[in-house]
C-alpha cells in the first residue's frame, strides 16, 4: 500500500490500494487513524462504513485486484470521501432497499449515512464515487438515527459483518481453520441461546 499525504494536519489525504476483501480491514484502520489525527473521532464509524461499502461495490462489480484510490478531504462543514476506480462502465445505482435484497444495499446505506450527499462522476478513464458527511451542526449519531428502521438494521448488520470478517482474516493469517472456528462458534452460540430460553 502507498500512503500519500501533504502533512499530518487536515490536508487532503490520498490512499492507493488494491480492491481485495482482505484489504478492507487495513483500509478501515488507516481511515480511523487519519480521522483521529484530524480530530473527527465521532465520524470514524460512519466514514468507515461508507468507504467499506464503496470499496465492496468495486470488488463486486468491477473485480478483485482493481487498483483503487481513496481520497479524503475536510471542507467545513463536510468530510468528503472519494473512491476512484478505472471502470467507467459500471456506475452505482440507488435501489429501494429491502430486507430481501442482497445487492443494492450498499449504495442505499451510503445514501442514508451521507444524508443523500453522494454521487458519481467520470474523470478521464476512471469513475469517482463520492459521499459527504456533515462535520458541523449535526450530531454524530444523526446519520445512523435518520432513515427507516430497515436501513438502520442494515447499518448495524454491515458493521457486525465487518467485525466478523476482520476476525476471520486475523484467524486465517495466523493459520487457523476458519471453517472449524465458525463451526465451534456456532455451537457455542446455540448453546448460549438454549440457556437463555
mmCIF file with all atom_site columns, C-alpha atoms in Angstrom:
data_model
loop_
_atom_site.group_PDB
_atom_site.id
_atom_site.type_symbol
_atom_site.label_atom_id
_atom_site.label_alt_id
_atom_site.label_comp_id
_atom_site.label_asym_id
_atom_site.label_entity_id
_atom_site.label_seq_id
_atom_site.pdbx_PDB_ins_code
_atom_site.Cartn_x
_atom_site.Cartn_y
_atom_site.Cartn_z
_atom_site.occupancy
_atom_site.B_iso_or_equiv
_atom_site.pdbx_formal_charge
_atom_site.auth_seq_id
_atom_site.auth_comp_id
_atom_site.auth_asym_id
_atom_site.auth_atom_id
_atom_site.pdbx_PDB_model_num
ATOM 1   C CA . UNK A 1 1   ? 0.000   0.000   0.000   1.00 0.00 ? 1   UNK A CA 1
ATOM 2   C CA . UNK A 1 2   ? 1.100   3.552   -0.714  1.00 0.00 ? 2   UNK A CA 1
ATOM 3   C CA . UNK A 1 3   ? 0.226   6.477   1.504   1.00 0.00 ? 3   UNK A CA 1
ATOM 4   C CA . UNK A 1 4   ? 0.436   9.947   0.026   1.00 0.00 ? 4   UNK A CA 1
ATOM 5   C CA . UNK A 1 5   ? -0.278  12.983  2.150   1.00 0.00 ? 5   UNK A CA 1
ATOM 6   C CA . UNK A 1 6   ? 0.718   16.593  2.440   1.00 0.00 ? 6   UNK A CA 1
ATOM 7   C CA . UNK A 1 7   ? 1.456   16.604  6.155   1.00 0.00 ? 7   UNK A CA 1
ATOM 8   C CA . UNK A 1 8   ? -0.291  15.486  9.302   1.00 0.00 ? 8   UNK A CA 1
ATOM 9   C CA . UNK A 1 9   ? -2.733  18.405  9.588   1.00 0.00 ? 9   UNK A CA 1
ATOM 10  C CA . UNK A 1 10  ? -6.026  18.421  7.765   1.00 0.00 ? 10  UNK A CA 1
ATOM 11  C CA . UNK A 1 11  ? -4.561  18.413  4.300   1.00 0.00 ? 11  UNK A CA 1
ATOM 12  C CA . UNK A 1 12  ? -6.323  16.142  1.801   1.00 0.00 ? 12  UNK A CA 1
ATOM 13  C CA . UNK A 1 13  ? -5.306  12.517  2.265   1.00 0.00 ? 13  UNK A CA 1
ATOM 14  C CA . UNK A 1 14  ? -4.834  10.023  -0.574  1.00 0.00 ? 14  UNK A CA 1
ATOM 15  C CA . UNK A 1 15  ? -4.567  6.258   -0.111  1.00 0.00 ? 15  UNK A CA 1
ATOM 16  C CA . UNK A 1 16  ? -3.792  3.928   -3.044  1.00 0.00 ? 16  UNK A CA 1
ATOM 17  C CA . UNK A 1 17  ? -4.573  0.222   -2.681  1.00 0.00 ? 17  UNK A CA 1
ATOM 18  C CA . UNK A 1 18  ? -5.856  -2.864  -4.460  1.00 0.00 ? 18  UNK A CA 1
ATOM 19  C CA . UNK A 1 19  ? -9.527  -3.789  -4.071  1.00 0.00 ? 19  UNK A CA 1
ATOM 20  C CA . UNK A 1 20  ? -9.357  -7.098  -2.207  1.00 0.00 ? 20  UNK A CA 1
ATOM 21  C CA . UNK A 1 21  ? -11.609 -8.304  0.616   1.00 0.00 ? 21  UNK A CA 1
ATOM 22  C CA . UNK A 1 22  ? -8.558  -8.757  2.863   1.00 0.00 ? 22  UNK A CA 1
ATOM 23  C CA . UNK A 1 23  ? -7.565  -5.100  2.299   1.00 0.00 ? 23  UNK A CA 1
ATOM 24  C CA . UNK A 1 24  ? -10.771 -3.753  3.895   1.00 0.00 ? 24  UNK A CA 1
ATOM 25  C CA . UNK A 1 25  ? -9.609  -4.206  7.490   1.00 0.00 ? 25  UNK A CA 1
ATOM 26  C CA . UNK A 1 26  ? -6.354  -2.318  6.825   1.00 0.00 ? 26  UNK A CA 1
ATOM 27  C CA . UNK A 1 27  ? -8.264  0.364   4.938   1.00 0.00 ? 27  UNK A CA 1
ATOM 28  C CA . UNK A 1 28  ? -10.638 0.881   7.878   1.00 0.00 ? 28  UNK A CA 1
ATOM 29  C CA . UNK A 1 29  ? -7.669  1.104   10.276  1.00 0.00 ? 29  UNK A CA 1
ATOM 30  C CA . UNK A 1 30  ? -5.873  3.660   8.098   1.00 0.00 ? 30  UNK A CA 1
ATOM 31  C CA . UNK A 1 31  ? -9.062  5.724   7.799   1.00 0.00 ? 31  UNK A CA 1
ATOM 32  C CA . UNK A 1 32  ? -9.613  5.586   11.563  1.00 0.00 ? 32  UNK A CA 1
ATOM 33  C CA . UNK A 1 33  ? -6.082  6.827   12.257  1.00 0.00 ? 33  UNK A CA 1
ATOM 34  C CA . UNK A 1 34  ? -6.413  9.715   9.816   1.00 0.00 ? 34  UNK A CA 1
ATOM 35  C CA . UNK A 1 35  ? -9.800  10.801  11.205  1.00 0.00 ? 35  UNK A CA 1
ATOM 36  C CA . UNK A 1 36  ? -8.495  10.677  14.775  1.00 0.00 ? 36  UNK A CA 1
ATOM 37  C CA . UNK A 1 37  ? -5.498  12.782  13.712  1.00 0.00 ? 37  UNK A CA 1
ATOM 38  C CA . UNK A 1 38  ? -7.966  15.252  12.232  1.00 0.00 ? 38  UNK A CA 1
ATOM 39  C CA . UNK A 1 39  ? -9.965  15.362  15.480  1.00 0.00 ? 39  UNK A CA 1
ATOM 40  C CA . UNK A 1 40  ? -13.006 13.687  13.924  1.00 0.00 ? 40  UNK A CA 1
ATOM 41  C CA . UNK A 1 41  ? -13.368 10.818  16.407  1.00 0.00 ? 41  UNK A CA 1
ATOM 42  C CA . UNK A 1 42  ? -17.167 10.925  16.207  1.00 0.00 ? 42  UNK A CA 1
ATOM 43  C CA . UNK A 1 43  ? -17.134 10.360  12.448  1.00 0.00 ? 43  UNK A CA 1
ATOM 44  C CA . UNK A 1 44  ? -14.937 7.258   12.356  1.00 0.00 ? 44  UNK A CA 1
ATOM 45  C CA . UNK A 1 45  ? -17.670 4.598   12.350  1.00 0.00 ? 45  UNK A CA 1
ATOM 46  C CA . UNK A 1 46  ? -19.841 6.231   9.698   1.00 0.00 ? 46  UNK A CA 1
ATOM 47  C CA . UNK A 1 47  ? -16.873 7.079   7.450   1.00 0.00 ? 47  UNK A CA 1
ATOM 48  C CA . UNK A 1 48  ? -15.515 3.526   7.748   1.00 0.00 ? 48  UNK A CA 1
ATOM 49  C CA . UNK A 1 49  ? -18.897 2.071   6.876   1.00 0.00 ? 49  UNK A CA 1
ATOM 50  C CA . UNK A 1 50  ? -19.335 4.327   3.827   1.00 0.00 ? 50  UNK A CA 1
ATOM 51  C CA . UNK A 1 51  ? -15.848 3.607   2.493   1.00 0.00 ? 51  UNK A CA 1
ATOM 52  C CA . UNK A 1 52  ? -16.271 -0.138  3.114   1.00 0.00 ? 52  UNK A CA 1
ATOM 53  C CA . UNK A 1 53  ? -19.500 -0.104  1.097   1.00 0.00 ? 53  UNK A CA 1
ATOM 54  C CA . UNK A 1 54  ? -17.967 1.875   -1.772  1.00 0.00 ? 54  UNK A CA 1
ATOM 55  C CA . UNK A 1 55  ? -14.925 -0.396  -1.960  1.00 0.00 ? 55  UNK A CA 1
ATOM 56  C CA . UNK A 1 56  ? -17.076 -3.524  -1.681  1.00 0.00 ? 56  UNK A CA 1
ATOM 57  C CA . UNK A 1 57  ? -19.004 -2.244  -4.713  1.00 0.00 ? 57  UNK A CA 1
ATOM 58  C CA . UNK A 1 58  ? -15.722 -2.078  -6.626  1.00 0.00 ? 58  UNK A CA 1
ATOM 59  C CA . UNK A 1 59  ? -14.835 -5.637  -5.586  1.00 0.00 ? 59  UNK A CA 1
ATOM 60  C CA . UNK A 1 60  ? -18.267 -6.992  -6.526  1.00 0.00 ? 60  UNK A CA 1
ATOM 61  C CA . UNK A 1 61  ? -18.951 -5.048  -9.719  1.00 0.00 ? 61  UNK A CA 1
ATOM 62  C CA . UNK A 1 62  ? -15.510 -4.251  -11.153 1.00 0.00 ? 62  UNK A CA 1
ATOM 63  C CA . UNK A 1 63  ? -13.458 -7.115  -9.758  1.00 0.00 ? 63  UNK A CA 1
ATOM 64  C CA . UNK A 1 64  ? -10.917 -8.127  -7.155  1.00 0.00 ? 64  UNK A CA 1
ATOM 65  C CA . UNK A 1 65  ? -7.461  -6.747  -7.765  1.00 0.00 ? 65  UNK A CA 1
ATOM 66  C CA . UNK A 1 66  ? -8.743  -3.466  -9.198  1.00 0.00 ? 66  UNK A CA 1
ATOM 67  C CA . UNK A 1 67  ? -6.451  -0.517  -8.380  1.00 0.00 ? 67  UNK A CA 1
ATOM 68  C CA . UNK A 1 68  ? -8.398  1.973   -6.255  1.00 0.00 ? 68  UNK A CA 1
ATOM 69  C CA . UNK A 1 69  ? -7.692  5.420   -4.883  1.00 0.00 ? 69  UNK A CA 1
ATOM 70  C CA . UNK A 1 70  ? -9.348  6.719   -1.717  1.00 0.00 ? 70  UNK A CA 1
ATOM 71  C CA . UNK A 1 71  ? -9.304  10.480  -1.271  1.00 0.00 ? 71  UNK A CA 1
ATOM 72  C CA . UNK A 1 72  ? -10.447 12.214  1.881   1.00 0.00 ? 72  UNK A CA 1
ATOM 73  C CA . UNK A 1 73  ? -10.731 15.960  2.327   1.00 0.00 ? 73  UNK A CA 1
ATOM 74  C CA . UNK A 1 74  ? -12.231 18.167  5.001   1.00 0.00 ? 74  UNK A CA 1
ATOM 75  C CA . UNK A 1 75  ? -14.038 21.256  3.821   1.00 0.00 ? 75  UNK A CA 1
ATOM 76  C CA . UNK A 1 76  ? -16.225 22.524  6.645   1.00 0.00 ? 76  UNK A CA 1
ATOM 77  C CA . UNK A 1 77  ? -18.927 21.617  7.183   1.00 0.00 ? 77  UNK A CA 1
ATOM 78  C CA . UNK A 1 78  ? -18.340 18.353  5.265   1.00 0.00 ? 78  UNK A CA 1
ATOM 79  C CA . UNK A 1 79  ? -15.913 15.471  5.203   1.00 0.00 ? 79  UNK A CA 1
ATOM 80  C CA . UNK A 1 80  ? -15.664 14.315  1.582   1.00 0.00 ? 80  UNK A CA 1
ATOM 81  C CA . UNK A 1 81  ? -14.757 10.720  0.752   1.00 0.00 ? 81  UNK A CA 1
ATOM 82  C CA . UNK A 1 82  ? -13.989 9.668   -2.828  1.00 0.00 ? 82  UNK A CA 1
ATOM 83  C CA . UNK A 1 83  ? -13.318 6.178   -4.159  1.00 0.00 ? 83  UNK A CA 1
ATOM 84  C CA . UNK A 1 84  ? -11.851 6.101   -7.692  1.00 0.00 ? 84  UNK A CA 1
ATOM 85  C CA . UNK A 1 85  ? -11.544 3.023   -9.900  1.00 0.00 ? 85  UNK A CA 1
ATOM 86  C CA . UNK A 1 86  ? -10.689 2.541   -13.603 1.00 0.00 ? 86  UNK A CA 1
ATOM 87  C CA . UNK A 1 87  ? -14.094 1.207   -14.773 1.00 0.00 ? 87  UNK A CA 1
ATOM 88  C CA . UNK A 1 88  ? -16.334 3.836   -16.369 1.00 0.00 ? 88  UNK A CA 1
ATOM 89  C CA . UNK A 1 89  ? -18.935 1.277   -17.497 1.00 0.00 ? 89  UNK A CA 1
ATOM 90  C CA . UNK A 1 90  ? -20.192 0.168   -14.076 1.00 0.00 ? 90  UNK A CA 1
ATOM 91  C CA . UNK A 1 91  ? -21.939 3.027   -12.277 1.00 0.00 ? 91  UNK A CA 1
ATOM 92  C CA . UNK A 1 92  ? -23.557 2.649   -8.854  1.00 0.00 ? 92  UNK A CA 1
ATOM 93  C CA . UNK A 1 93  ? -27.340 2.870   -8.718  1.00 0.00 ? 93  UNK A CA 1
ATOM 94  C CA . UNK A 1 94  ? -29.580 3.633   -5.781  1.00 0.00 ? 94  UNK A CA 1
ATOM 95  C CA . UNK A 1 95  ? -32.189 0.885   -5.444  1.00 0.00 ? 95  UNK A CA 1
ATOM 96  C CA . UNK A 1 96  ? -35.029 0.664   -2.969  1.00 0.00 ? 96  UNK A CA 1
ATOM 97  C CA . UNK A 1 97  ? -33.506 -1.212  -0.060  1.00 0.00 ? 97  UNK A CA 1
ATOM 98  C CA . UNK A 1 98  ? -35.434 -4.118  1.325   1.00 0.00 ? 98  UNK A CA 1
ATOM 99  C CA . UNK A 1 99  ? -34.624 -6.886  3.731   1.00 0.00 ? 99  UNK A CA 1
ATOM 100 C CA . UNK A 1 100 ? -34.631 -9.416  0.881   1.00 0.00 ? 100 UNK A CA 1
ATOM 101 C CA . UNK A 1 101 ? -32.192 -7.526  -1.348  1.00 0.00 ? 101 UNK A CA 1
ATOM 102 C CA . UNK A 1 102 ? -28.669 -8.904  -1.245  1.00 0.00 ? 102 UNK A CA 1
ATOM 103 C CA . UNK A 1 103 ? -27.286 -6.324  -3.675  1.00 0.00 ? 103 UNK A CA 1
ATOM 104 C CA . UNK A 1 104 ? -28.001 -2.633  -3.865  1.00 0.00 ? 104 UNK A CA 1
ATOM 105 C CA . UNK A 1 105 ? -27.982 -2.213  -0.097  1.00 0.00 ? 105 UNK A CA 1
ATOM 106 C CA . UNK A 1 106 ? -24.527 -0.643  -0.045  1.00 0.00 ? 106 UNK A CA 1
ATOM 107 C CA . UNK A 1 107 ? -25.487 2.412   -2.075  1.00 0.00 ? 107 UNK A CA 1
ATOM 108 C CA . UNK A 1 108 ? -28.749 2.761   -0.108  1.00 0.00 ? 108 UNK A CA 1
ATOM 109 C CA . UNK A 1 109 ? -26.729 2.674   3.102   1.00 0.00 ? 109 UNK A CA 1
ATOM 110 C CA . UNK A 1 110 ? -24.292 5.324   1.848   1.00 0.00 ? 110 UNK A CA 1
ATOM 111 C CA . UNK A 1 111 ? -27.287 7.424   0.753   1.00 0.00 ? 111 UNK A CA 1
ATOM 112 C CA . UNK A 1 112 ? -28.741 7.378   4.274   1.00 0.00 ? 112 UNK A CA 1
ATOM 113 C CA . UNK A 1 113 ? -25.447 7.798   6.143   1.00 0.00 ? 113 UNK A CA 1
ATOM 114 C CA . UNK A 1 114 ? -24.465 10.780  3.997   1.00 0.00 ? 114 UNK A CA 1
ATOM 115 C CA . UNK A 1 115 ? -27.912 12.417  4.174   1.00 0.00 ? 115 UNK A CA 1
ATOM 116 C CA . UNK A 1 116 ? -28.249 11.910  0.390   1.00 0.00 ? 116 UNK A CA 1
ATOM 117 C CA . UNK A 1 117 ? -24.969 13.744  -0.305  1.00 0.00 ? 117 UNK A CA 1
ATOM 118 C CA . UNK A 1 118 ? -23.297 11.304  -2.695  1.00 0.00 ? 118 UNK A CA 1
ATOM 119 C CA . UNK A 1 119 ? -22.782 10.877  -6.397  1.00 0.00 ? 119 UNK A CA 1
ATOM 120 C CA . UNK A 1 120 ? -20.546 9.673   -9.172  1.00 0.00 ? 120 UNK A CA 1
ATOM 121 C CA . UNK A 1 121 ? -18.595 11.451  -11.886 1.00 0.00 ? 121 UNK A CA 1
ATOM 122 C CA . UNK A 1 122 ? -16.347 10.327  -14.704 1.00 0.00 ? 122 UNK A CA 1
ATOM 123 C CA . UNK A 1 123 ? -12.785 11.596  -14.766 1.00 0.00 ? 123 UNK A CA 1
ATOM 124 C CA . UNK A 1 124 ? -10.841 10.604  -17.851 1.00 0.00 ? 124 UNK A CA 1
ATOM 125 C CA . UNK A 1 125 ? -10.613 6.809   -17.894 1.00 0.00 ? 125 UNK A CA 1
ATOM 126 C CA . UNK A 1 126 ? -11.936 6.356   -14.368 1.00 0.00 ? 126 UNK A CA 1
ATOM 127 C CA . UNK A 1 127 ? -15.000 6.950   -12.235 1.00 0.00 ? 127 UNK A CA 1
ATOM 128 C CA . UNK A 1 128 ? -15.167 8.563   -8.834  1.00 0.00 ? 128 UNK A CA 1
ATOM 129 C CA . UNK A 1 129 ? -17.920 7.703   -6.378  1.00 0.00 ? 129 UNK A CA 1
ATOM 130 C CA . UNK A 1 130 ? -18.109 10.244  -3.571  1.00 0.00 ? 130 UNK A CA 1
ATOM 131 C CA . UNK A 1 131 ? -20.075 10.989  -0.437  1.00 0.00 ? 131 UNK A CA 1
ATOM 132 C CA . UNK A 1 132 ? -20.007 13.781  2.101   1.00 0.00 ? 132 UNK A CA 1
ATOM 133 C CA . UNK A 1 133 ? -20.561 13.539  5.846   1.00 0.00 ? 133 UNK A CA 1
ATOM 134 C CA . UNK A 1 134 ? -21.626 16.573  7.845   1.00 0.00 ? 134 UNK A CA 1
ATOM 135 C CA . UNK A 1 135 ? -18.991 17.579  10.405  1.00 0.00 ? 135 UNK A CA 1
ATOM 136 C CA . UNK A 1 136 ? -20.613 20.670  11.945  1.00 0.00 ? 136 UNK A CA 1
ATOM 137 C CA . UNK A 1 137 ? -24.042 21.441  13.399  1.00 0.00 ? 137 UNK A CA 1
ATOM 138 C CA . UNK A 1 138 ? -25.060 17.788  13.091  1.00 0.00 ? 138 UNK A CA 1
ATOM 139 C CA . UNK A 1 139 ? -24.769 15.335  15.980  1.00 0.00 ? 139 UNK A CA 1
ATOM 140 C CA . UNK A 1 140 ? -22.543 12.379  15.086  1.00 0.00 ? 140 UNK A CA 1
ATOM 141 C CA . UNK A 1 141 ? -25.403 9.955   15.691  1.00 0.00 ? 141 UNK A CA 1
ATOM 142 C CA . UNK A 1 142 ? -27.708 11.834  13.302  1.00 0.00 ? 142 UNK A CA 1
ATOM 143 C CA . UNK A 1 143 ? -26.895 9.763   10.241  1.00 0.00 ? 143 UNK A CA 1
ATOM 144 C CA . UNK A 1 144 ? -27.491 6.457   11.980  1.00 0.00 ? 144 UNK A CA 1
ATOM 145 C CA . UNK A 1 145 ? -30.708 7.653   13.607  1.00 0.00 ? 145 UNK A CA 1
ATOM 146 C CA . UNK A 1 146 ? -32.207 9.057   10.417  1.00 0.00 ? 146 UNK A CA 1
ATOM 147 C CA . UNK A 1 147 ? -33.954 6.998   7.802   1.00 0.00 ? 147 UNK A CA 1
ATOM 148 C CA . UNK A 1 148 ? -36.019 3.878   8.027   1.00 0.00 ? 148 UNK A CA 1
ATOM 149 C CA . UNK A 1 149 ? -35.609 1.211   10.656  1.00 0.00 ? 149 UNK A CA 1
ATOM 150 C CA . UNK A 1 150 ? -34.774 -1.226  7.837   1.00 0.00 ? 150 UNK A CA 1
ATOM 151 C CA . UNK A 1 151 ? -31.737 0.852   6.831   1.00 0.00 ? 151 UNK A CA 1
ATOM 152 C CA . UNK A 1 152 ? -30.666 1.260   10.462  1.00 0.00 ? 152 UNK A CA 1
ATOM 153 C CA . UNK A 1 153 ? -30.811 -2.525  10.733  1.00 0.00 ? 153 UNK A CA 1
ATOM 154 C CA . UNK A 1 154 ? -28.737 -2.831  7.548   1.00 0.00 ? 154 UNK A CA 1
ATOM 155 C CA . UNK A 1 155 ? -26.148 -0.432  9.007   1.00 0.00 ? 155 UNK A CA 1
ATOM 156 C CA . UNK A 1 156 ? -25.909 -2.482  12.202  1.00 0.00 ? 156 UNK A CA 1
ATOM 157 C CA . UNK A 1 157 ? -25.698 -5.727  10.230  1.00 0.00 ? 157 UNK A CA 1
ATOM 158 C CA . UNK A 1 158 ? -22.966 -4.396  7.926   1.00 0.00 ? 158 UNK A CA 1
ATOM 159 C CA . UNK A 1 159 ? -20.938 -3.151  10.897  1.00 0.00 ? 159 UNK A CA 1
ATOM 160 C CA . UNK A 1 160 ? -21.240 -6.563  12.593  1.00 0.00 ? 160 UNK A CA 1
ATOM 161 C CA . UNK A 1 161 ? -20.259 -8.373  9.397   1.00 0.00 ? 161 UNK A CA 1
ATOM 162 C CA . UNK A 1 162 ? -17.225 -6.112  9.054   1.00 0.00 ? 162 UNK A CA 1
ATOM 163 C CA . UNK A 1 163 ? -16.072 -7.045  12.557  1.00 0.00 ? 163 UNK A CA 1
ATOM 164 C CA . UNK A 1 164 ? -16.564 -10.755 11.851  1.00 0.00 ? 164 UNK A CA 1
ATOM 165 C CA . UNK A 1 165 ? -14.651 -10.501 8.569   1.00 0.00 ? 165 UNK A CA 1
ATOM 166 C CA . UNK A 1 166 ? -11.761 -8.770  10.354  1.00 0.00 ? 166 UNK A CA 1
ATOM 167 C CA . UNK A 1 167 ? -11.642 -11.592 12.925  1.00 0.00 ? 167 UNK A CA 1
ATOM 168 C CA . UNK A 1 168 ? -11.738 -14.244 10.185  1.00 0.00 ? 168 UNK A CA 1
ATOM 169 C CA . UNK A 1 169 ? -8.866  -12.538 8.333   1.00 0.00 ? 169 UNK A CA 1
ATOM 170 C CA . UNK A 1 170 ? -6.838  -12.474 11.552  1.00 0.00 ? 170 UNK A CA 1
ATOM 171 C CA . UNK A 1 171 ? -7.544  -16.159 12.207  1.00 0.00 ? 171 UNK A CA 1
ATOM 172 C CA . UNK A 1 172 ? -6.643  -17.103 8.632   1.00 0.00 ? 172 UNK A CA 1
ATOM 173 C CA . UNK A 1 173 ? -3.411  -15.073 8.782   1.00 0.00 ? 173 UNK A CA 1
ATOM 174 C CA . UNK A 1 174 ? -2.432  -16.931 11.960  1.00 0.00 ? 174 UNK A CA 1
ATOM 175 C CA . UNK A 1 175 ? -3.028  -20.380 10.483  1.00 0.00 ? 175 UNK A CA 1
ATOM 176 C CA . UNK A 1 176 ? -6.412  -21.229 11.983  1.00 0.00 ? 176 UNK A CA 1
ATOM 177 C CA . UNK A 1 177 ? -9.028  -23.237 10.083  1.00 0.00 ? 177 UNK A CA 1
ATOM 178 C CA . UNK A 1 178 ? -11.759 -20.595 9.800   1.00 0.00 ? 178 UNK A CA 1
ATOM 179 C CA . UNK A 1 179 ? -14.473 -23.159 8.988   1.00 0.00 ? 179 UNK A CA 1
ATOM 180 C CA . UNK A 1 180 ? -13.632 -25.059 12.174  1.00 0.00 ? 180 UNK A CA 1
ATOM 181 C CA . UNK A 1 181 ? -13.653 -21.844 14.226  1.00 0.00 ? 181 UNK A CA 1
ATOM 182 C CA . UNK A 1 182 ? -17.001 -20.817 12.736  1.00 0.00 ? 182 UNK A CA 1
ATOM 183 C CA . UNK A 1 183 ? -18.490 -24.245 13.496  1.00 0.00 ? 183 UNK A CA 1
ATOM 184 C CA . UNK A 1 184 ? -17.288 -24.060 17.097  1.00 0.00 ? 184 UNK A CA 1
ATOM 185 C CA . UNK A 1 185 ? -18.562 -20.501 17.459  1.00 0.00 ? 185 UNK A CA 1
ATOM 186 C CA . UNK A 1 186 ? -21.959 -21.561 16.085  1.00 0.00 ? 186 UNK A CA 1
ATOM 187 C CA . UNK A 1 187 ? -22.094 -24.428 18.618  1.00 0.00 ? 187 UNK A CA 1
ATOM 188 C CA . UNK A 1 188 ? -21.289 -22.036 21.498  1.00 0.00 ? 188 UNK A CA 1
ATOM 189 C CA . UNK A 1 189 ? -23.850 -19.541 20.217  1.00 0.00 ? 189 UNK A CA 1
ATOM 190 C CA . UNK A 1 190 ? -26.604 -22.168 20.006  1.00 0.00 ? 190 UNK A CA 1
ATOM 191 C CA . UNK A 1 191 ? -25.723 -23.472 23.459  1.00 0.00 ? 191 UNK A CA 1
ATOM 192 C CA . UNK A 1 192 ? -25.943 -19.950 24.879  1.00 0.00 ? 192 UNK A CA 1
ATOM 193 C CA . UNK A 1 193 ? -29.323 -19.453 23.188  1.00 0.00 ? 193 UNK A CA 1
ATOM 194 C CA . UNK A 1 194 ? -30.530 -22.712 24.713  1.00 0.00 ? 194 UNK A CA 1
ATOM 195 C CA . UNK A 1 195 ? -29.528 -21.480 28.191  1.00 0.00 ? 195 UNK A CA 1
ATOM 196 C CA . UNK A 1 196 ? -31.447 -18.212 27.700  1.00 0.00 ? 196 UNK A CA 1
ATOM 197 C CA . UNK A 1 197 ? -34.618 -19.992 26.548  1.00 0.00 ? 197 UNK A CA 1
#
